[in-house]
Short mmCIF file of C-alpha atoms in Angstrom, two decimals:
data_model
loop_
_atom_site.label_atom_id
_atom_site.label_comp_id
_atom_site.label_asym_id
_atom_site.label_seq_id
_atom_site.Cartn_x
_atom_site.Cartn_y
_atom_site.Cartn_z
CA MET A 217 131.52 31.03 69.01
CA HIS A 218 129.50 33.38 71.18
CA SER A 219 126.24 32.46 72.84
CA PRO A 220 123.03 34.11 71.55
CA GLY A 221 122.52 37.60 72.90
CA PHE A 222 126.24 38.13 73.57
CA HIS A 223 127.56 41.54 72.51
CA ASP A 224 131.26 41.96 71.93
CA PRO A 225 132.23 45.45 73.17
CA LEU A 226 135.12 45.49 70.69
CA ASP A 227 132.83 44.85 67.72
CA ASN A 228 131.84 48.25 66.30
CA GLU A 229 130.01 46.77 63.30
CA GLY A 230 132.45 48.06 60.75
CA GLN A 231 132.59 51.60 62.12
CA GLU A 232 136.07 52.98 62.62
CA GLU A 233 136.91 54.58 65.94
CA GLU A 234 138.19 58.12 65.91
CA LEU A 235 140.59 59.64 68.41
CA ARG A 236 138.89 62.79 69.64
CA CYS A 237 141.50 64.23 71.99
CA VAL A 238 144.70 63.63 73.91
CA LEU A 239 144.83 64.78 77.55
CA ALA A 240 147.90 65.21 79.73
CA VAL A 241 148.21 66.44 83.32
CA ILE A 242 151.74 67.63 84.08
CA ARG A 243 153.39 68.85 87.25
CA HIS A 244 155.74 71.83 87.29
CA GLY A 245 159.49 71.34 86.87
CA ASP A 246 162.34 71.66 89.34
CA ARG A 247 161.99 74.74 91.55
CA THR A 248 163.87 76.71 94.17
CA PRO A 249 162.81 76.30 97.84
CA LYS A 250 159.50 77.91 98.76
CA GLN A 251 159.39 80.32 101.67
CA LYS A 252 156.47 81.69 103.64
CA MET A 253 155.87 84.16 106.45
CA LYS A 254 152.69 84.72 108.46
CA MET A 255 151.87 87.63 110.75
CA LEU A 256 148.77 89.04 112.45
CA VAL A 257 148.26 92.77 111.90
CA THR A 258 145.81 95.21 113.42
CA HIS A 259 147.18 98.51 112.12
CA ARG A 260 144.61 100.75 110.45
CA ARG A 261 146.71 101.17 107.27
CA PHE A 262 146.64 97.45 106.55
CA LEU A 263 142.94 97.27 107.41
CA ALA A 264 142.20 100.20 105.07
CA PHE A 265 144.24 98.56 102.28
CA TYR A 266 142.18 95.39 102.69
CA GLU A 267 138.77 97.11 102.82
CA ASP A 268 139.55 99.29 99.79
CA ARG A 269 139.79 96.12 97.69
CA VAL A 270 137.27 93.82 99.33
CA GLY A 271 134.74 96.33 100.63
CA GLN A 272 133.52 97.11 104.12
CA GLY A 273 131.63 94.44 105.98
CA LYS A 274 132.88 91.60 103.77
CA LYS A 275 134.71 88.57 105.12
CA LYS A 276 136.61 87.52 102.01
CA ASP A 277 140.20 86.42 101.55
CA LEU A 278 142.29 88.78 99.42
CA LYS A 279 145.01 87.58 97.06
CA ILE A 280 147.47 90.28 95.97
CA LYS A 281 149.41 89.59 92.76
CA THR A 282 148.90 92.55 90.43
CA ILE A 283 151.73 95.04 90.03
CA LYS A 284 149.56 97.98 91.11
CA ASP A 285 148.45 96.33 94.35
CA LEU A 286 151.97 95.11 95.15
CA GLU A 287 153.32 98.65 94.62
CA GLU A 288 150.70 100.12 96.96
CA LEU A 289 151.37 97.46 99.59
CA LEU A 290 155.11 98.18 99.34
CA ALA A 291 154.41 101.90 99.85
CA VAL A 292 152.28 101.13 102.93
CA SER A 293 155.00 98.95 104.46
CA LYS A 294 157.68 101.59 103.80
CA GLN A 295 155.59 104.34 105.41
CA MET A 296 154.99 102.24 108.51
CA ILE A 297 158.70 101.48 108.86
CA ASP A 298 160.05 104.96 108.08
CA GLN A 299 157.60 107.03 110.12
CA PRO A 300 158.24 106.79 113.88
CA ALA A 301 154.59 107.48 114.69
CA HIS A 302 153.61 104.28 112.91
CA SER A 303 156.55 102.15 114.05
CA ASP A 304 155.92 103.00 117.71
CA GLU A 305 152.40 101.54 117.44
CA LEU A 306 153.74 98.18 116.25
CA GLU A 307 154.84 95.28 118.38
CA LYS A 308 158.34 93.94 117.86
CA ASP A 309 157.20 90.84 115.94
CA GLN A 310 154.87 92.90 113.73
CA PHE A 311 157.61 95.40 112.93
CA LYS A 312 160.01 92.59 112.02
CA GLY A 313 157.34 90.99 109.83
CA ILE A 314 156.64 94.26 107.99
CA CYS A 315 160.38 94.68 107.36
CA THR A 316 160.42 91.19 105.84
CA LEU A 317 157.40 92.10 103.70
CA ARG A 318 159.19 95.21 102.42
CA ASP A 319 162.39 93.27 101.66
CA VAL A 320 160.50 90.57 99.74
CA LEU A 321 158.59 93.12 97.65
CA GLU A 322 161.80 95.03 96.84
CA ARG A 323 163.91 91.98 96.03
CA TRP A 324 162.82 91.48 92.41
CA GLN A 325 161.07 93.49 89.74
CA LEU A 326 157.47 93.80 90.88
CA CYS A 327 155.23 91.15 89.39
CA GLY A 328 153.03 88.46 90.82
CA ILE A 329 154.80 85.58 89.14
CA ASN A 330 157.44 85.01 91.82
CA ARG A 331 155.71 86.18 94.98
CA LYS A 332 152.25 86.43 96.44
CA VAL A 333 150.61 88.14 99.41
CA GLN A 334 147.35 86.98 100.96
CA MET A 335 145.18 88.73 103.53
CA LYS A 336 142.66 86.73 105.55
CA PRO A 337 140.32 88.41 108.06
CA ARG A 338 140.57 86.95 111.55
CA ALA A 339 138.58 89.30 113.82
CA TRP A 340 135.71 91.74 113.34
CA THR A 341 133.75 94.31 115.28
CA HIS A 342 130.02 94.93 114.87
CA ASP A 343 129.15 98.57 115.45
CA ASP A 344 125.68 100.07 115.28
CA GLN A 345 125.39 102.42 112.33
CA ASN A 346 124.76 106.11 112.80
CA ASP A 347 121.16 107.07 113.53
CA ASP A 348 120.78 108.61 110.07
CA ALA A 349 122.03 105.45 108.34
CA LYS A 350 120.14 102.88 110.37
CA GLU A 351 117.79 100.68 108.41
CA GLU A 352 115.47 97.89 109.39
CA ASP A 353 115.88 94.35 108.12
CA THR A 354 112.90 92.24 107.16
CA ASP A 355 112.66 90.96 110.73
CA GLY A 356 112.62 94.51 112.12
CA SER A 357 116.13 94.40 113.63
CA LEU A 358 118.61 97.21 112.98
CA ASN A 359 121.58 96.65 110.67
CA LYS A 360 125.02 96.55 112.21
CA LYS A 361 128.18 97.53 110.39
CA CYS A 362 130.89 94.84 110.34
CA ARG A 363 134.49 96.08 110.28
CA VAL A 364 137.59 93.91 110.19
CA THR A 365 139.94 94.50 113.15
CA GLN A 366 142.62 91.85 112.56
CA LEU A 367 144.18 90.35 109.45
CA LEU A 368 146.40 87.36 108.88
CA VAL A 369 148.98 88.44 106.29
CA ILE A 370 150.69 85.58 104.44
CA VAL A 371 153.73 86.38 102.29
CA LYS A 372 154.99 83.69 99.91
CA TRP A 373 158.09 83.91 97.80
CA GLY A 374 160.60 81.61 96.17
CA GLY A 375 159.52 78.42 94.44
CA ASP A 376 160.77 79.76 91.10
CA LEU A 377 161.37 77.44 88.18
CA THR A 378 165.10 76.70 87.87
CA HIS A 379 167.08 76.47 84.62
CA SER A 380 167.00 72.71 85.07
CA GLY A 381 163.20 72.87 85.45
CA ILE A 382 162.88 74.83 82.20
CA GLN A 383 165.01 72.26 80.36
CA GLN A 384 162.98 69.42 81.89
CA ALA A 385 159.71 70.93 80.64
CA GLU A 386 161.06 71.61 77.14
CA SER A 387 162.51 68.09 76.85
CA LEU A 388 159.22 66.63 78.05
CA GLY A 389 157.39 68.55 75.31
CA GLN A 390 159.69 67.10 72.67
CA HIS A 391 159.36 63.59 74.11
CA PHE A 392 155.57 63.94 74.31
CA ARG A 393 155.38 64.84 70.62
CA GLN A 394 157.54 61.88 69.59
CA ILE A 395 155.62 59.35 71.72
CA MET A 396 152.04 60.56 71.30
CA TYR A 397 152.34 61.65 67.65
CA PRO A 398 154.60 59.03 66.00
CA GLY A 399 155.35 58.94 62.31
CA GLY A 400 157.61 61.95 62.03
CA ASP A 401 157.76 65.32 63.71
CA GLY A 402 156.04 67.02 60.77
CA GLY A 403 152.62 65.54 61.53
CA LEU A 404 151.77 67.47 64.68
CA LEU A 405 153.48 70.65 63.53
CA ARG A 406 151.64 70.59 60.19
CA LEU A 407 148.29 70.08 61.92
CA HIS A 408 148.99 72.91 64.34
CA SER A 409 150.14 75.33 61.64
CA THR A 410 146.98 74.68 59.60
CA TYR A 411 144.72 75.17 62.66
CA ARG A 412 143.49 71.57 62.42
CA HIS A 413 145.07 70.75 65.77
CA ASP A 414 143.14 72.51 68.53
CA LEU A 415 145.81 72.79 71.22
CA LYS A 416 144.80 74.20 74.60
CA ILE A 417 147.12 74.51 77.58
CA TYR A 418 145.58 75.40 80.94
CA THR A 419 147.57 76.38 84.00
CA SER A 420 147.10 77.65 87.52
CA ASP A 421 148.19 81.15 88.57
CA GLU A 422 151.47 79.95 90.08
CA GLY A 423 154.47 81.40 88.26
CA ARG A 424 156.46 78.15 88.19
CA VAL A 425 153.46 76.33 86.70
CA GLN A 426 152.99 78.97 83.99
CA LYS A 427 156.68 78.84 83.04
CA THR A 428 156.57 75.05 82.93
CA ALA A 429 153.55 75.15 80.61
CA ALA A 430 155.22 77.65 78.27
CA SER A 431 158.46 75.64 78.17
CA PHE A 432 156.49 72.45 77.48
CA ALA A 433 154.69 74.17 74.59
CA LYS A 434 158.02 75.39 73.25
CA GLY A 435 159.35 71.83 73.08
CA LEU A 436 156.08 70.34 71.83
CA LEU A 437 155.77 72.74 68.89
CA GLU A 438 159.51 73.28 68.28
CA LEU A 439 159.23 77.00 68.91
CA GLU A 440 162.20 79.33 69.29
CA GLY A 441 162.97 82.39 71.36
CA ASP A 442 161.87 83.50 74.81
CA ILE A 443 158.98 81.78 76.62
CA VAL A 444 157.18 85.05 77.46
CA PRO A 445 155.41 85.38 74.05
CA ILE A 446 154.52 81.68 74.26
CA LEU A 447 153.10 82.21 77.74
CA VAL A 448 150.94 85.09 76.53
CA SER A 449 149.67 83.47 73.32
CA LEU A 450 149.27 79.77 74.16
CA VAL A 451 148.87 79.35 77.92
CA LEU A 452 145.38 79.95 79.36
CA LYS A 453 144.70 80.84 82.99
CA SER A 454 141.35 81.78 84.46
CA LYS A 455 138.96 80.92 87.28
CA ASP A 456 137.32 78.32 85.07
CA ALA A 457 140.70 76.73 84.42
CA ASP A 458 141.47 76.69 88.16
CA SER A 459 138.19 74.96 88.95
CA MET A 460 138.87 72.42 86.21
CA LEU A 461 142.42 71.71 87.42
CA ASP A 462 141.47 71.55 91.10
CA GLN A 463 137.90 70.40 91.58
CA SER A 464 138.31 69.88 95.32
CA GLY A 465 138.25 73.63 95.99
CA SER A 466 137.80 74.22 99.71
CA SER A 467 136.26 70.80 100.37
CA ALA A 468 139.61 69.41 101.56
CA GLN A 469 140.37 72.41 103.78
CA GLU A 470 138.76 70.89 106.88
CA MET A 471 140.86 67.74 106.60
CA ILE A 472 144.01 69.80 105.97
CA LEU A 473 143.40 71.85 109.13
CA GLN A 474 142.87 68.67 111.16
CA VAL A 475 146.16 67.21 109.91
CA LYS A 476 148.00 70.47 110.65
CA GLU A 477 146.60 70.56 114.18
CA ARG A 478 147.64 66.96 114.80
CA LEU A 479 151.17 67.58 113.50
CA HIS A 480 151.40 70.75 115.61
CA ASN A 481 150.47 68.82 118.75
CA ILE A 482 152.99 66.08 117.97
CA LEU A 483 155.83 68.53 117.30
CA HIS A 484 155.14 70.60 120.42
CA ARG A 485 155.00 67.77 122.94
CA GLY A 486 157.53 67.87 125.77
CA ASP A 487 158.79 64.34 125.22
CA ASP A 488 162.36 63.45 126.11
CA CYS A 489 164.22 62.28 123.01
CA GLY A 490 166.50 60.20 125.21
CA LEU A 491 163.54 57.93 125.97
CA LEU A 492 163.25 57.16 122.26
CA ARG A 493 166.66 55.53 122.42
CA THR A 494 165.71 53.50 125.47
CA ASN A 495 162.30 52.40 124.20
CA SER A 496 163.26 51.86 120.57
CA SER A 497 163.03 48.24 119.46
CA SER A 498 165.39 48.83 116.54
CA ARG A 499 169.10 49.50 116.65
CA LEU A 500 169.87 53.18 116.10
CA VAL A 501 172.86 54.55 114.24
CA ARG A 502 175.48 55.74 116.71
CA SER A 503 175.32 59.36 115.52
CA VAL A 504 171.51 59.40 115.80
CA ALA A 505 171.62 57.95 119.31
CA ALA A 506 174.20 60.55 120.37
CA ALA A 507 172.06 63.36 118.90
CA LEU A 508 169.00 62.16 120.82
CA ASP A 509 170.98 62.25 124.07
CA VAL A 510 172.13 65.82 123.37
CA VAL A 511 168.72 67.16 122.34
CA GLU A 512 166.84 65.63 125.31
CA GLN A 513 163.66 67.76 125.38
CA PRO A 514 163.43 69.81 122.12
CA MET A 515 160.85 72.31 123.39
CA LYS A 516 162.99 73.26 126.38
CA LYS A 517 166.05 73.59 124.15
CA MET A 518 164.17 76.01 121.88
CA GLU A 519 163.05 78.15 124.82
CA ARG A 520 166.63 78.94 125.84
#
């Protein structure tokens, strides 16, 4: 017996509940190792490539994934390597980095699904505009033209979905159908084929994530053939989808930078590893203790 005024949340007064949707958030499958290279560039050809796409005077990050842009960037890197006039202007580290950029872009058929290049402005110059083009702002001051003078180029490659990762995603799709839609495999497939099952699959722009989503859909709906048509017809990717999948956006960037700075300071300290053995309260494995004695000061070893 319930006291007067008590409302049972499970009592729906004879109304039947209806399942409106089923949501699942899934990580990508097994992948190859990810690799990344960063380099600072100041050469006018890279700066022109950036401003052609972003516009002059804008301080925006540029993400390069389309085939056309990757082809043009590959042509720029080849010209700078092959022409002595350009290569002489480059420092040794920049030249080596541009060679790596060329090799990465030439390694596979050009597409943005297995590699990505980012350009982030790092330095600018503010020049007064020509007398004919000078205009006054609302406060009476003259406009100044902002031009980027240094870019941070980030090249990312690898991280491709392996054959094992594809099988994992497809098996997960089959398992998901059997667990979430019990009562025979025909139920979900019949609903989907009659358009009564509104299936939507959202994914980020990472290639391994897109392939995982397509393989999952293949197993979920018992589809056959290559995953490319499935990727095109069933998998949705857009800015709205990105904001829905990752609502943090740039809000976590400040914390990430703080953590990176702290790790950098820890890894670049000049501590003697031999002291770790002396001051350690736990008993170290013999091979670990011997390695600490050999390494001594890691930073000095790396400078040799």
